[in-house]
Amino acid sequence: MAKLQSLEDLPVPQPYSKPGEVLGRQLGTATGKTPLWVYIIFGPLIVLLVVALGALLLVLMAFMLLTPSGRDKIAGGWLGFRRPIAIEASADLVSPGDTLEIAVRFMRPGPLQRVRVLLRCTEHATYRRGTDSVTDTHVVEEIEVLDDTDPHVSETANIIRCEVEVPPAAMHSFRSTNNKIEWEVVVERTFAARRTDEQEGTLVVLPLGLRAKAEQDRTLSGGGM
Amino acid sequence: MSVTITIRPAGDGVFERGSPVTGEVELSCQGRLSHSGVKLELLWETSGKGTRDSKVAREIDLLPPGELGIAMAGPGEQSTRVPFSVPGVEAPLTYHGTLIKIEWLVRVRVLRKLRFDPKNEAGVVIV
């Protein structure tokens, strides 16, 4: 008789935050002490790598600045960086058919032309092409949760709330070595002069049976994941 | 040596998530055939544009090491039928997307020392 299926054994993404928490991955930090020789050898290499990547980014940005859409994208990205947002959800574990409340918190309010909130399901397939590893993506489903063409965001009213139902027939989140099905809450902001910025928060959609198990696991492990 | 897998009772091999996957395996051979056991695996496999991934979710010993065709020793093809019931799985569900497909399979392998393992696969759908 096979042993009972554990959530960790399954190819579904593991929940990583508490309900209501800001959507985002928590990076693990190494605990062991690193010997000095590692810093001596790899330190200069890392500095060189960072400089090379910076130079590459500058060249890429210079090319993007040649086209109007590229200019808008760079300007949008910069404005998005200057005025960060936090995407919050009522639950980090949802199942198909569940209703999800989404809150977008604007950390530094300012004028906006348009705010769109989307629930998006994307397939990511990674394969080898020669010596490169290439990832193709395909949007399977995109639900428009909110489209506000005249948003009023100020210091006192800096939150936009909306809710959406995860489609009952939706595929759950899936993650294996080379293939991934991911659900995201996407917030698209349009600043002045059509400069747009897009930010995402990953959501874990579990099949109904597994959600109960994940919640049970969370209770047993003391509330956090 | 041939291995035939019949998924029962569902003719189209559709199972609700969590419900056991059932069927029958027919092992046919000429005369006697010794083996180191017959294993049945329930596994998922991805196909499509990405590099193939797979994982065995359930594995059961269908038959202990021994000989096939022993009950009806003699000339001609002997066959042994073994029913099976594998505990159900919750995820991933069968999925046919644009870049990714997720399929479930029942795989039966007759383990033989220093020889190729005769095997066969049958697809099932988990919904």
XYZ file of C-alpha atoms in Angstrom:
352
model
C 0.000 0.000 0.000
C 1.477 3.337 -1.006
C 1.985 5.980 1.665
C -0.362 8.917 1.930
C 0.401 11.725 -0.478
C 2.134 14.613 1.230
C 1.828 18.173 -0.058
C 5.627 18.469 -0.328
C 5.723 15.437 -2.656
C 3.343 16.999 -5.118
C 4.311 19.197 -8.055
C 2.092 22.028 -6.903
C 3.787 25.170 -5.573
C 4.005 25.305 -1.807
C 2.277 28.185 -0.040
C 4.778 30.674 1.275
C 2.927 33.455 3.025
C 0.161 34.087 5.522
C -3.334 35.247 4.566
C -3.420 38.972 3.958
C 0.325 39.194 3.581
C 1.914 40.995 0.684
C 2.258 38.565 -2.210
C 5.882 37.799 -2.881
C 8.522 35.185 -2.320
C 10.608 35.186 0.799
C 14.201 34.494 -0.024
C 16.026 32.036 2.208
C 19.352 33.151 3.666
C 22.400 30.933 4.102
C 23.400 30.266 7.672
C 26.878 28.657 7.484
C 30.133 30.666 7.670
C 31.838 31.210 4.316
C 35.645 30.742 4.278
C 37.839 33.750 3.365
C 39.268 32.186 0.196
C 35.787 32.116 -1.349
C 35.583 35.918 -1.021
C 39.150 36.362 -2.367
C 38.462 34.246 -5.470
C 34.842 35.027 -6.185
C 34.694 38.647 -4.924
C 36.477 40.263 -7.913
C 34.630 37.932 -10.293
C 31.280 39.019 -8.921
C 32.261 42.711 -9.174
C 33.310 42.198 -12.815
C 30.062 40.335 -13.526
C 27.974 43.133 -12.017
C 29.863 45.753 -14.075
C 29.386 43.686 -17.257
C 25.675 43.233 -16.577
C 25.333 46.958 -15.888
C 27.038 47.792 -19.189
C 24.763 45.332 -21.012
C 21.713 46.913 -19.402
C 22.860 50.382 -20.447
C 23.340 49.250 -24.060
C 19.885 47.634 -24.012
C 18.335 50.801 -22.591
C 20.102 52.911 -25.230
C 18.532 50.754 -27.957
C 15.130 50.968 -26.287
C 15.384 54.765 -26.131
C 15.493 54.849 -29.941
C 11.784 53.930 -30.215
C 8.815 55.821 -28.674
C 7.370 52.648 -27.118
C 10.778 51.787 -25.656
C 11.047 55.285 -24.186
C 7.564 54.917 -22.641
C 8.517 51.547 -21.189
C 11.716 52.831 -19.597
C 9.987 55.938 -18.267
C 7.071 53.797 -16.981
C 9.466 51.428 -15.254
C 11.284 54.319 -13.621
C 8.016 55.940 -12.443
C 6.852 52.537 -11.151
C 10.111 52.163 -9.235
C 9.772 55.660 -7.746
C 6.171 55.026 -6.711
C 6.067 51.461 -5.426
C 2.903 49.503 -4.743
C 2.066 46.460 -2.611
C -0.357 43.847 -3.891
C -2.286 42.166 -1.085
C -4.740 39.285 -1.210
C -7.298 37.992 1.269
C -5.924 34.468 0.924
C -2.706 33.064 -0.415
C -4.262 29.632 -0.902
C -7.214 29.592 -3.238
C -9.049 26.934 -5.149
C -10.943 27.146 -8.422
C -14.345 28.736 -7.721
C -13.120 30.782 -4.706
C -13.611 34.515 -4.449
C -10.455 36.487 -3.830
C -10.265 40.007 -2.457
C -7.388 42.055 -3.793
C -6.032 45.303 -2.377
C -3.494 47.479 -4.157
C -1.678 49.776 -1.729
C 0.038 52.813 -3.273
C 3.086 53.626 -1.122
C 3.736 57.027 -2.694
C 0.513 58.378 -4.174
C 0.568 60.543 -7.251
C -1.404 61.270 -10.416
C -2.395 58.262 -12.525
C -4.302 57.985 -15.780
C -5.411 54.410 -15.475
C -5.160 51.384 -13.152
C -5.930 47.865 -14.318
C -5.969 44.787 -12.088
C -5.817 41.431 -13.854
C -5.871 37.801 -12.781
C -3.609 35.979 -15.192
C -2.745 32.321 -15.736
C 0.437 31.676 -17.706
C 2.188 28.551 -18.959
C 6.003 28.583 -18.826
C 7.822 25.880 -20.798
C 11.614 25.679 -20.616
C 13.630 23.791 -23.228
C 17.168 23.591 -24.573
C 18.089 25.255 -27.850
C 21.711 24.509 -28.593
C 23.591 25.524 -25.483
C 20.902 27.952 -24.348
C 17.956 27.350 -22.073
C 14.875 29.077 -23.478
C 11.561 29.663 -21.708
C 8.415 30.236 -23.743
C 5.318 31.669 -22.098
C 1.683 31.622 -23.101
C -1.167 33.428 -21.353
C -3.921 30.848 -20.892
C -6.428 33.075 -19.196
C -6.628 36.753 -18.332
C -9.513 38.120 -16.307
C -9.932 41.850 -15.981
C -10.757 42.474 -12.335
C -10.689 46.269 -12.428
C -10.227 48.957 -15.042
C -10.252 52.421 -13.481
C -9.655 55.146 -16.045
C -9.904 57.930 -13.494
C -8.236 56.704 -10.303
C -7.990 59.051 -7.342
C -5.052 58.064 -5.224
C -4.012 60.353 -2.398
C -2.247 60.190 0.969
C -5.576 59.437 2.708
C -7.107 57.181 0.038
C -4.153 55.098 -1.077
C -5.811 51.693 -1.425
C -7.847 50.308 -4.311
C -9.899 47.206 -3.496
C -11.550 44.736 -5.837
C -12.580 41.090 -5.880
C -12.556 38.282 -8.391
C -13.722 34.716 -8.649
C -11.100 32.172 -9.695
C -12.820 30.349 -12.596
C -14.362 27.071 -11.323
C -12.920 25.119 -14.269
C -9.457 26.681 -13.952
C -6.308 24.596 -13.898
C -4.455 24.696 -10.592
C -0.898 26.018 -10.192
C 1.757 23.538 -11.251
C 5.534 23.503 -11.004
C 8.037 20.933 -12.223
C 11.663 21.295 -13.296
C 10.962 22.577 -16.822
C 7.257 23.339 -16.888
C 5.158 25.707 -14.838
C 1.575 26.937 -14.700
C 1.371 30.112 -12.691
C -1.449 32.345 -11.489
C -0.661 36.000 -10.878
C -2.391 39.156 -9.785
C -1.140 41.818 -12.195
C -1.418 45.544 -11.560
C -0.908 47.749 -14.589
C -0.521 51.476 -14.021
C -0.553 54.114 -16.711
C 1.198 57.316 -15.761
C 1.122 60.523 -17.772
C 1.819 60.270 -21.512
C 0.950 56.542 -21.795
C 3.899 55.465 -19.689
C 2.909 52.123 -18.214
C 4.293 49.888 -15.538
C 3.266 46.343 -14.657
C 3.802 44.548 -11.350
C 2.818 41.025 -10.398
C 2.140 38.995 -7.283
C 2.100 35.215 -7.527
C -0.901 33.331 -6.260
C -1.111 29.620 -5.453
C -4.210 27.936 -6.835
C -4.565 24.456 -5.363
C -7.089 21.741 -6.193
C -9.875 21.627 -3.590
C -8.655 18.460 -1.838
C -5.119 19.757 -1.472
C -6.162 23.112 -0.117
C -7.730 21.458 2.918
C -4.497 19.498 3.426
C -2.339 22.606 3.046
C -4.437 24.456 5.608
C -4.165 21.478 7.970
C -0.370 21.417 7.498
C -0.233 25.122 8.250
C -2.207 24.665 11.482
C 0.117 21.839 12.551
C 3.247 23.868 11.760
C 2.066 26.799 13.853
C 0.437 29.124 11.353
C 3.261 30.238 9.073
C 4.774 28.609 6.019
C 6.203 -11.963 -23.285
C 3.447 -9.370 -23.471
C 1.895 -7.052 -20.910
C -1.643 -5.781 -21.455
C -3.233 -3.175 -19.187
C -6.996 -2.753 -19.091
C -8.369 0.160 -17.107
C -11.664 -0.708 -15.383
C -14.444 0.107 -14.853
C -14.069 3.334 -16.815
C -13.610 2.453 -20.466
C -12.168 5.859 -21.267
C -9.918 5.771 -18.199
C -11.383 8.851 -16.482
C -11.033 9.013 -12.696
C -12.078 11.662 -10.201
C -9.144 13.104 -8.254
C -8.584 11.165 -5.049
C -10.450 8.072 -6.233
C -8.512 4.832 -6.724
C -7.293 3.925 -10.190
C -8.397 0.386 -10.944
C -7.970 -2.156 -13.697
C -6.460 -5.455 -14.669
C -3.069 -6.504 -15.992
C -2.724 -9.507 -18.268
C 0.742 -11.058 -18.457
C 1.177 -13.517 -21.310
C 4.231 -15.641 -22.023
C 5.344 -18.748 -23.866
C 5.982 -21.440 -21.233
C 7.549 -20.457 -17.940
C 9.219 -17.142 -17.255
C 11.038 -16.288 -14.052
C 11.008 -12.708 -12.821
C 12.112 -10.576 -9.875
C 8.679 -9.086 -9.324
C 6.036 -7.171 -11.247
C 5.746 -3.477 -10.425
C 2.925 -1.110 -11.227
C 3.507 2.633 -11.242
C 1.062 5.491 -11.482
C 2.966 8.479 -12.819
C 2.469 11.856 -14.437
C 4.431 13.113 -17.388
C 4.585 16.474 -19.115
C 4.811 16.898 -22.858
C 4.649 19.862 -25.199
C 7.223 22.528 -25.886
C 9.156 22.281 -22.622
C 11.609 19.544 -21.700
C 9.747 16.495 -20.459
C 9.252 16.126 -16.696
C 7.766 13.117 -14.936
C 7.250 11.771 -11.454
C 6.030 8.463 -10.081
C 3.239 9.255 -7.639
C 2.332 5.684 -6.646
C 4.196 2.409 -6.896
C 2.838 -0.987 -5.906
C 4.183 -4.530 -6.122
C 1.739 -6.355 -8.326
C 3.403 -9.758 -7.994
C 6.279 -10.959 -5.788
C 9.366 -12.517 -7.432
C 8.528 -15.904 -8.946
C 7.551 -17.543 -12.202
C 4.833 -16.727 -14.668
C 2.913 -19.451 -16.459
C 3.546 -21.896 -13.628
C -0.142 -22.639 -13.064
C -0.676 -23.767 -16.625
C 2.747 -25.206 -17.455
C 2.850 -26.690 -20.896
C 3.081 -25.722 -24.554
C 1.401 -22.608 -25.923
C 0.922 -19.124 -24.489
C 0.120 -18.845 -20.813
C -1.564 -15.800 -19.354
C -1.980 -14.488 -15.840
C -4.533 -11.817 -14.967
C -3.894 -9.597 -11.970
C -6.458 -6.985 -10.878
C -5.088 -3.796 -9.323
C -6.294 -0.803 -7.360
C -3.930 2.125 -6.849
C -4.774 4.773 -4.203
C -6.031 7.968 -5.828
C -4.031 11.117 -6.434
C -5.027 14.739 -5.887
C -2.697 16.570 -8.249
C -1.676 17.436 -10.849
C -4.864 17.047 -12.826
C -4.730 15.989 -16.470
C -4.171 19.142 -18.505
C -3.962 19.878 -22.210
C -2.655 23.404 -22.686
C -0.896 25.177 -25.516
C 2.696 24.757 -24.341
C 2.209 22.155 -21.620
C 0.333 18.874 -21.452
C 0.125 16.809 -18.271
C -0.763 13.153 -18.735
C -1.209 10.352 -16.208
C -0.005 6.840 -17.012
C -0.235 3.383 -15.496
C 3.043 1.584 -16.202
C 3.602 -2.118 -15.541
C 7.118 -3.571 -15.542
C 8.096 -7.221 -15.261
C 11.510 -7.074 -13.575
C 14.021 -9.549 -15.012
C 17.663 -9.853 -13.991
C 20.193 -8.983 -16.732
C 17.436 -8.712 -19.344
C 15.178 -6.022 -20.685
C 12.107 -5.551 -18.524
C 8.947 -6.216 -20.534
C 6.622 -3.289 -19.878
C 3.545 -1.506 -21.086
C 1.721 1.743 -20.359
C -1.881 2.865 -20.410
C -3.113 6.428 -20.131
C -5.622 7.544 -17.519
C -7.315 10.887 -17.064
C -7.477 12.502 -13.618
C -10.153 15.209 -13.367
